[in-house]
Amino acid sequence: MLVVMYKNATEEQIERVLEIVEELGYKPIPNPGASRMVINITGDVDLLDSSRIEGLGGVMKVIRVTKPYRLADIEVKPDPTVIEVGDVEIGGSRRVIIAGPCSVESLDQIVEAALAVKECGGDILRGGAFKPRTSPYSFQGLGGEGLKHLKEARRRSGLPIITEAVDIESFELVEATADIVQIGARNMQNYSLLKRAGRSPKPVMLKRGISATLNELLAAAEYIMSEGNQEVILCERGIRTQNNHVRFTLDLASIPVLRGLTHLPLIIDPSHAAGKRDIVIPLARAGLAVGADGLIIEVHPRPDEALVDGAQSLTIEMFRSFMDSINEDQLLTDARSK
Ligand code: PEP
Ligand code: MN
């Protein structure tokens, strides 16, 4: 950590900073520059509350050079994390395709979707039983009943299930059914929920918040990992920018950049970024091209009847033709890019 002093900071002010740093149990190393003093604080500064120093006289700013994440850091663990869910490996040598409706709407709907996803070659079924909606008056999901329908869809199709936990209260219920627990974009910085997910025996897919930096995404993953759960999958689902021609701007560059920062598997959600079904498939292809470990795509047997996100849901025919169009080579990850 670096403490940058003002140009006109007095000797006394500098001495005071050195004293306080030592009192806090760290070793300060003063570096007098041509115009100002910079104090380097060495040691394990992760737990050092920088506001203690920021408030001292003569201090211009405190710069943290260490990262807010450790367990997620590729420097700490250079080997890619591979997560096994049933027979499916996420982050391994083959990309995974997760598909299904935004929300579970009835037993028939989710079973029909599951059988179609399976038949088209999908690996994992998605479907929200608890839905985080922008308006409190919108359909909030079938809750516990939706989870029962998901279990039946898993039994009928053999596909593992990913479904979202929206709060701590419903977490236990969700993790009992889910093969992967999804934490949605709106909850990316819900730290108590992240900690609860960290105590879960189930893998967690963490979606990037709509205005989150990659540093914040990795720090959020660290909340889960620091509680013990190392099975975290990161999902880029689009962020808010000045663009209003799509629902969110899919940050494709986040994949190669994250690849250099973390060993965690990376998934692209083209559906929530696109907002409209015609745009989903080009973005899905782009997601594969930039090296994601998989895709999560919304597919509905009858999108016109969907209670949530119908406009961006692919029909089964569209999903089938997409799956038919990608060849085995495109599904293999390039080991060199990992
Ligand atoms: C979803 O996957 O249906 C969802 C609500 O996604 P997000 O949290 O990315 O908005
Ligand atoms: Mn959705």
CSV table of C-alpha atoms in Angstrom, one decimal, residues 27-144:
chain,number,residue,atom,x,y,z
A,27,LYS,CA,6.4,-1.5,8.4
A,28,PRO,CA,6.4,1.9,6.7
A,29,ILE,CA,9.2,2.6,4.2
A,30,PRO,CA,9.5,6.3,3.4
A,31,ASN,CA,10.5,7.1,-0.3
A,32,PRO,CA,11.3,10.8,-0.5
A,33,GLY,CA,10.7,11.8,-4.2
A,34,ALA,CA,11.7,15.0,-6.0
A,35,SER,CA,8.5,16.8,-5.1
A,36,ARG,CA,6.7,14.7,-2.5
A,37,MET,CA,7.1,11.9,0.0
A,38,VAL,CA,5.6,8.5,-0.8
A,39,ILE,CA,5.4,6.0,2.1
A,40,ASN,CA,5.3,2.3,1.2
A,41,ILE,CA,3.6,0.0,3.7
A,42,THR,CA,4.7,-3.6,3.4
A,43,GLY,CA,3.3,-6.8,4.9
A,44,ASP,CA,-0.1,-8.3,4.7
A,45,VAL,CA,-2.1,-5.1,4.2
A,46,ASP,CA,-5.3,-6.8,3.2
A,47,LEU,CA,-6.8,-6.2,6.6
A,48,LEU,CA,-5.4,-2.7,7.0
A,49,ASP,CA,-8.2,-0.1,7.2
A,50,SER,CA,-6.8,2.6,4.9
A,51,SER,CA,-9.3,5.2,6.1
A,52,ARG,CA,-7.2,5.4,9.4
A,53,ILE,CA,-4.4,6.8,7.3
A,54,GLU,CA,-6.4,8.7,4.7
A,55,GLY,CA,-7.7,11.1,7.4
A,56,LEU,CA,-4.3,12.1,8.7
A,57,GLY,CA,-2.9,15.6,8.0
A,58,GLY,CA,-0.7,15.9,4.9
A,59,VAL,CA,-2.0,12.7,3.3
A,60,MET,CA,-3.1,13.2,-0.3
A,61,LYS,CA,-4.2,9.7,-1.1
A,62,VAL,CA,-3.7,6.0,-0.2
A,63,ILE,CA,-3.2,3.6,-3.1
A,64,ARG,CA,-3.9,-0.1,-2.6
A,65,VAL,CA,-1.6,-2.1,-4.8
A,66,THR,CA,-2.7,-5.4,-3.6
A,67,LYS,CA,-5.8,-7.0,-5.1
A,68,PRO,CA,-9.1,-7.4,-3.1
A,69,TYR,CA,-9.1,-11.0,-4.1
A,70,ARG,CA,-6.7,-13.9,-3.5
A,71,LEU,CA,-8.4,-17.2,-3.8
A,72,ALA,CA,-9.8,-16.2,-7.2
A,73,ASP,CA,-6.4,-14.9,-8.4
A,74,ILE,CA,-4.7,-16.8,-11.2
A,75,GLU,CA,-1.3,-15.9,-9.7
A,76,VAL,CA,-2.3,-17.9,-6.5
A,77,LYS,CA,-3.8,-20.8,-8.5
A,78,PRO,CA,-2.5,-21.0,-12.1
A,79,ASP,CA,-4.4,-24.1,-13.0
A,80,PRO,CA,-8.0,-23.6,-14.4
A,81,THR,CA,-10.7,-24.6,-12.0
A,82,VAL,CA,-12.9,-27.3,-13.4
A,83,ILE,CA,-16.3,-27.9,-11.8
A,84,GLU,CA,-18.0,-31.2,-12.1
A,85,VAL,CA,-21.8,-31.2,-12.2
A,86,GLY,CA,-23.0,-34.7,-12.8
A,87,ASP,CA,-21.3,-35.8,-16.0
A,88,VAL,CA,-20.7,-32.2,-17.1
A,89,GLU,CA,-17.5,-30.4,-16.6
A,90,ILE,CA,-17.5,-26.7,-16.5
A,91,GLY,CA,-14.1,-25.0,-17.3
A,92,GLY,CA,-12.7,-28.2,-18.8
A,93,SER,CA,-11.7,-28.9,-22.3
A,94,ARG,CA,-15.3,-28.8,-23.7
A,95,ARG,CA,-17.6,-25.8,-23.5
A,96,VAL,CA,-21.0,-26.2,-21.9
A,97,ILE,CA,-24.3,-25.1,-23.2
A,98,ILE,CA,-26.9,-24.2,-20.5
A,99,ALA,CA,-30.4,-23.4,-21.8
A,100,GLY,CA,-34.0,-23.2,-20.7
A,101,PRO,CA,-36.6,-20.6,-19.9
A,102,CYS,CA,-36.1,-17.5,-17.9
A,103,SER,CA,-38.7,-18.7,-15.3
A,104,VAL,CA,-40.4,-21.9,-14.5
A,105,GLU,CA,-44.0,-21.3,-15.3
A,106,SER,CA,-45.7,-24.7,-15.1
A,107,LEU,CA,-44.7,-28.4,-14.9
A,108,ASP,CA,-45.5,-28.9,-18.6
A,109,GLN,CA,-43.5,-25.9,-19.7
A,110,ILE,CA,-40.3,-26.8,-17.9
A,111,VAL,CA,-40.5,-30.5,-18.8
A,112,GLU,CA,-41.1,-29.6,-22.5
A,113,ALA,CA,-38.2,-27.2,-22.4
A,114,ALA,CA,-35.9,-29.7,-20.6
A,115,LEU,CA,-36.6,-32.5,-23.1
A,116,ALA,CA,-36.0,-30.1,-26.0
A,117,VAL,CA,-32.8,-28.7,-24.6
A,118,LYS,CA,-31.6,-32.3,-24.0
A,119,GLU,CA,-32.6,-33.4,-27.5
A,120,CYS,CA,-30.8,-30.4,-29.1
A,121,GLY,CA,-27.6,-31.3,-27.3
A,122,GLY,CA,-27.7,-28.9,-24.3
A,123,ASP,CA,-25.8,-29.9,-21.2
A,124,ILE,CA,-27.6,-28.1,-18.3
A,125,LEU,CA,-31.2,-26.8,-17.8
A,126,ARG,CA,-31.8,-23.3,-16.6
A,127,GLY,CA,-35.0,-22.0,-15.1
A,128,GLY,CA,-35.8,-19.5,-12.3
A,129,ALA,CA,-38.2,-20.5,-9.5
A,130,PHE,CA,-37.5,-17.4,-7.6
A,131,LYS,CA,-37.2,-14.4,-9.9
A,132,PRO,CA,-35.6,-11.0,-9.0
A,133,ARG,CA,-37.9,-8.6,-10.9
A,134,THR,CA,-37.4,-4.9,-11.4
A,135,SER,CA,-41.1,-4.2,-10.4
A,136,PRO,CA,-42.6,-5.7,-7.3
A,137,TYR,CA,-45.9,-6.1,-9.2
A,138,SER,CA,-44.3,-8.4,-11.9
A,139,PHE,CA,-44.5,-12.2,-11.7
A,140,GLN,CA,-42.0,-13.3,-9.0
A,141,GLY,CA,-41.7,-16.9,-9.9
A,142,LEU,CA,-43.4,-20.1,-8.6
A,143,GLY,CA,-41.0,-20.4,-5.7
A,144,GLY,CA,-41.0,-23.8,-4.0
